Amino acid sequence: MIVGMQIFFCSTQERQKSARTKGDIQKLMDEVCTIKEILKDAKQCPRCKMAISKIDGCNKMTCWNCGEFFCYQCNAAISGYDHFKGDCVVFDQVEIDRLQTHMNQRLHRLVIGRVQAALFARGHAYPCPTCGQAIRKIGNNNHLYCWSCNQHCCALCRTSVQKMSQHFGPAGCKQHTANP
């Protein structure tokens, strides 16, 4: 009977050890897959072989480990930007497109800001009570809709409107009035 208990105890230990080993193997496999995924886009520094990944920006890279400058496109050690007069480019087309989109968005915000300032100066726009965005009154309609925060508000009392039927009407603000 004691012998049977020892055999059972040993087999339980073996099973636990086997389960730990399987878990360790899976963990190692996950780590290897993660490292492979990281290295798929990474380049090795030509001097110290440290893996360097580029998130965005130009192709002139600086190794954070040894300070070596290198081209991310061809992996050659470089000293300045003269290298990019040949086959390699400073910025990839994807990066140029991303920067262009960013600049267009900034320009759009700047133009919108100037238009809004002009509208406020003329008294044809009203600030949204929620976000402060300029809202243009269309015709004689005092019901305004803010395109920035998707809120409804009133041009007369300049408050947010939850239910139009309760706000505009005999007991509330008039929905249609001439511009002042």
Short mmCIF file of C-alpha atoms in Angstrom, two decimals:
data_model
loop_
_atom_site.label_atom_id
_atom_site.label_comp_id
_atom_site.label_asym_id
_atom_site.label_seq_id
_atom_site.Cartn_x
_atom_site.Cartn_y
_atom_site.Cartn_z
CA MET A 1 0.00 0.00 0.00
CA ILE A 2 2.78 2.44 0.78
CA VAL A 3 4.50 1.46 -2.43
CA GLY A 4 1.30 2.29 -4.35
CA MET A 5 1.17 5.70 -2.67
CA GLN A 6 4.76 6.42 -3.60
CA ILE A 7 4.09 5.50 -7.22
CA PHE A 8 1.00 7.76 -7.28
CA PHE A 9 2.98 10.57 -5.66
CA CYS A 10 5.80 10.22 -8.19
CA SER A 11 3.43 10.20 -11.13
CA THR A 12 1.71 13.37 -9.81
CA GLN A 13 5.08 15.09 -9.52
CA GLU A 14 5.99 13.96 -13.01
CA ARG A 15 2.69 15.29 -14.38
CA GLN A 16 3.19 18.64 -12.65
CA LYS A 17 6.75 18.85 -13.96
CA SER A 18 5.54 17.97 -17.45
CA ALA A 19 2.83 20.66 -17.30
CA ARG A 20 5.39 23.24 -16.17
CA THR A 21 7.70 22.21 -18.97
CA LYS A 22 4.90 22.54 -21.55
CA GLY A 23 4.08 26.00 -20.16
CA ASP A 24 7.75 26.98 -20.29
CA ILE A 25 8.04 25.74 -23.86
CA GLN A 26 4.95 27.72 -24.90
CA LYS A 27 6.32 30.82 -23.19
CA LEU A 28 9.65 30.44 -25.01
CA MET A 29 7.85 29.89 -28.32
CA ASP A 30 5.84 33.08 -27.75
CA GLU A 31 9.05 35.01 -26.98
CA VAL A 32 10.73 33.69 -30.13
CA CYS A 33 7.69 34.69 -32.24
CA THR A 34 7.73 38.17 -30.68
CA ILE A 35 11.45 38.59 -31.35
CA LYS A 36 11.03 37.36 -34.93
CA GLU A 37 8.21 39.89 -35.47
CA ILE A 38 10.36 42.71 -34.06
CA LEU A 39 13.37 41.73 -36.18
CA LYS A 40 11.28 41.47 -39.34
CA ASP A 41 11.33 45.28 -39.74
CA ALA A 42 14.46 46.01 -37.70
CA LYS A 43 17.89 46.70 -39.19
CA GLN A 44 21.18 45.85 -37.54
CA CYS A 45 23.59 48.64 -36.80
CA PRO A 46 26.59 48.15 -39.13
CA ARG A 47 29.01 48.72 -36.24
CA CYS A 48 27.57 46.98 -33.13
CA LYS A 49 24.84 44.82 -34.75
CA MET A 50 22.15 46.16 -32.39
CA ALA A 51 18.64 45.77 -33.85
CA ILE A 52 17.13 49.19 -34.64
CA SER A 53 13.50 49.75 -35.65
CA LYS A 54 12.24 52.84 -37.44
CA ILE A 55 8.76 54.02 -36.50
CA ASP A 56 8.70 57.13 -38.68
CA GLY A 57 10.97 59.87 -39.94
CA CYS A 58 13.88 59.87 -42.33
CA ASN A 59 16.16 57.00 -43.32
CA LYS A 60 19.25 58.51 -41.66
CA MET A 61 19.42 56.53 -38.44
CA THR A 62 21.55 56.87 -35.33
CA CYS A 63 22.23 53.73 -33.30
CA TRP A 64 21.28 54.48 -29.72
CA ASN A 65 23.78 51.85 -28.55
CA CYS A 66 27.02 53.02 -30.24
CA GLY A 67 26.10 56.31 -31.97
CA GLU A 68 26.84 55.06 -35.51
CA PHE A 69 24.98 56.83 -38.34
CA PHE A 70 23.58 54.51 -40.99
CA CYS A 71 21.08 54.37 -43.83
CA TYR A 72 17.94 52.45 -42.89
CA GLN A 73 17.23 51.72 -46.54
CA CYS A 74 20.52 49.98 -47.47
CA ASN A 75 22.08 49.53 -44.00
CA ALA A 76 25.36 51.26 -44.97
CA ALA A 77 27.36 53.28 -42.45
CA ILE A 78 27.15 56.97 -43.41
CA SER A 79 28.46 60.29 -42.11
CA GLY A 80 26.02 62.85 -43.53
CA TYR A 81 23.26 63.34 -46.05
CA ASP A 82 25.48 63.02 -49.15
CA HIS A 83 24.67 59.30 -49.18
CA PHE A 84 21.09 60.14 -50.16
CA LYS A 85 22.13 61.70 -53.49
CA GLY A 86 22.41 58.17 -54.93
CA ASP A 87 19.87 55.34 -54.96
CA CYS A 88 18.70 55.81 -51.37
CA VAL A 89 16.15 58.46 -50.40
CA VAL A 90 15.98 60.49 -47.20
CA PHE A 91 12.22 59.93 -46.88
CA ASP A 92 10.21 56.96 -48.15
CA GLN A 93 7.06 57.78 -50.14
CA VAL A 94 4.89 56.49 -47.28
CA GLU A 95 6.58 58.95 -44.91
CA ILE A 96 6.20 61.81 -47.42
CA ASP A 97 2.49 61.02 -47.75
CA ARG A 98 2.09 60.89 -43.95
CA LEU A 99 3.85 64.24 -43.51
CA GLN A 100 1.80 65.77 -46.35
CA THR A 101 -1.43 64.61 -44.71
CA HIS A 102 -0.29 66.05 -41.38
CA MET A 103 0.59 69.39 -42.99
CA ASN A 104 -2.73 69.50 -44.85
CA GLN A 105 -4.58 68.89 -41.59
CA ARG A 106 -2.65 71.70 -39.89
CA LEU A 107 -3.33 74.02 -42.84
CA HIS A 108 -7.03 73.08 -42.78
CA ARG A 109 -7.25 73.88 -39.05
CA LEU A 110 -5.47 77.19 -39.65
CA VAL A 111 -7.83 78.18 -42.48
CA ILE A 112 -10.89 77.13 -40.45
CA GLY A 113 -9.60 79.18 -37.52
CA ARG A 114 -9.20 82.28 -39.68
CA VAL A 115 -12.66 81.85 -41.22
CA GLN A 116 -14.17 81.42 -37.76
CA ALA A 117 -12.39 84.55 -36.50
CA ALA A 118 -13.78 86.51 -39.46
CA LEU A 119 -17.29 85.16 -38.82
CA PHE A 120 -17.10 86.10 -35.14
CA ALA A 121 -15.87 89.58 -36.08
CA ARG A 122 -18.91 90.03 -38.35
CA GLY A 123 -21.29 88.60 -35.77
CA HIS A 124 -22.50 85.78 -38.05
CA ALA A 125 -21.24 82.90 -35.93
CA TYR A 126 -21.95 81.73 -32.42
CA PRO A 127 -19.65 79.85 -30.05
CA CYS A 128 -20.75 76.32 -29.18
CA PRO A 129 -21.57 76.24 -25.44
CA THR A 130 -19.93 72.81 -25.17
CA CYS A 131 -16.64 73.12 -27.09
CA GLY A 132 -16.41 76.80 -28.12
CA GLN A 133 -16.30 75.99 -31.85
CA ALA A 134 -17.76 78.71 -34.10
CA ILE A 135 -21.15 77.71 -35.50
CA ARG A 136 -22.67 79.59 -38.39
CA LYS A 137 -26.35 80.45 -38.23
CA ILE A 138 -28.05 79.38 -41.44
CA GLY A 139 -30.80 81.72 -42.55
CA ASN A 140 -33.17 82.65 -39.72
CA ASN A 141 -32.91 79.28 -37.94
CA ASN A 142 -31.80 79.62 -34.31
CA HIS A 143 -31.30 75.87 -34.01
CA LEU A 144 -27.54 75.40 -34.40
CA TYR A 145 -25.62 72.16 -34.81
CA CYS A 146 -21.94 71.97 -33.87
CA TRP A 147 -19.99 69.86 -36.37
CA SER A 148 -17.09 69.63 -33.94
CA CYS A 149 -18.76 68.03 -30.90
CA ASN A 150 -22.13 66.99 -32.42
CA GLN A 151 -24.16 69.09 -29.98
CA HIS A 152 -27.33 71.04 -30.69
CA CYS A 153 -27.67 74.55 -29.26
CA CYS A 154 -29.69 77.74 -29.48
CA ALA A 155 -28.41 80.96 -31.11
CA LEU A 156 -30.68 83.13 -28.94
CA CYS A 157 -29.91 81.93 -25.42
CA ARG A 158 -26.63 80.17 -26.36
CA THR A 159 -27.33 77.03 -24.36
CA SER A 160 -27.21 73.36 -25.30
CA VAL A 161 -30.50 71.95 -26.58
CA GLN A 162 -31.39 68.42 -25.52
CA LYS A 163 -34.93 68.26 -26.93
CA MET A 164 -35.87 70.72 -29.64
CA SER A 165 -39.60 70.38 -28.96
CA GLN A 166 -39.12 71.48 -25.35
CA HIS A 167 -36.64 74.28 -26.03
CA PHE A 168 -38.19 75.95 -29.07
CA GLY A 169 -41.84 76.87 -28.87
CA PRO A 170 -44.36 79.13 -27.11
CA ALA A 171 -42.73 78.72 -23.68
CA GLY A 172 -39.13 78.79 -24.93
CA CYS A 173 -36.98 80.47 -27.55
CA LYS A 174 -38.28 81.19 -31.02
CA GLN A 175 -36.76 78.80 -33.53
CA HIS A 176 -36.75 81.35 -36.35
CA THR A 177 -35.79 85.01 -36.01
CA ALA A 178 -34.05 87.50 -38.29
CA ASN A 179 -30.34 88.06 -37.82
CA PRO A 180 -29.56 91.06 -35.63
#
